[in-house]
C-alpha angles and dihedrals in degrees: 000000000000113000107178121069092243091051090050090051092049089051090052092048092048091052092049091049091047091054093047092049091049091051092050092049091048092049092051091049090050092053091047089051090051090055092048091049091051090049091049091051089056097233106133095188095056090041091055091048092049089047091054091052092045092051090053093051093043093050091049092052090047092051089054091052099250093122134029110253092236091054091053091047091049092052093047093047095049094046092047091050090052091050092049090049089058091065093053 
């Protein structure tokens, strides 16, 4: 366990950051699930709306360093391809 005051503070900061990062990851996953659920329901309009919201949340998390940019791009590309396939 941390003994010095500065080590205790760093431990507190690390725990706060861990919880915040976990919440951001969870929020992104929730929005991605909403898009997949809308795609599964077959409603292209709601899927497109959910996709727009998910992209916003995903980009924000990526800007803050929670996700690698390529991972975010991969998610967006795959979801967008699924939505476009619904129209065909």
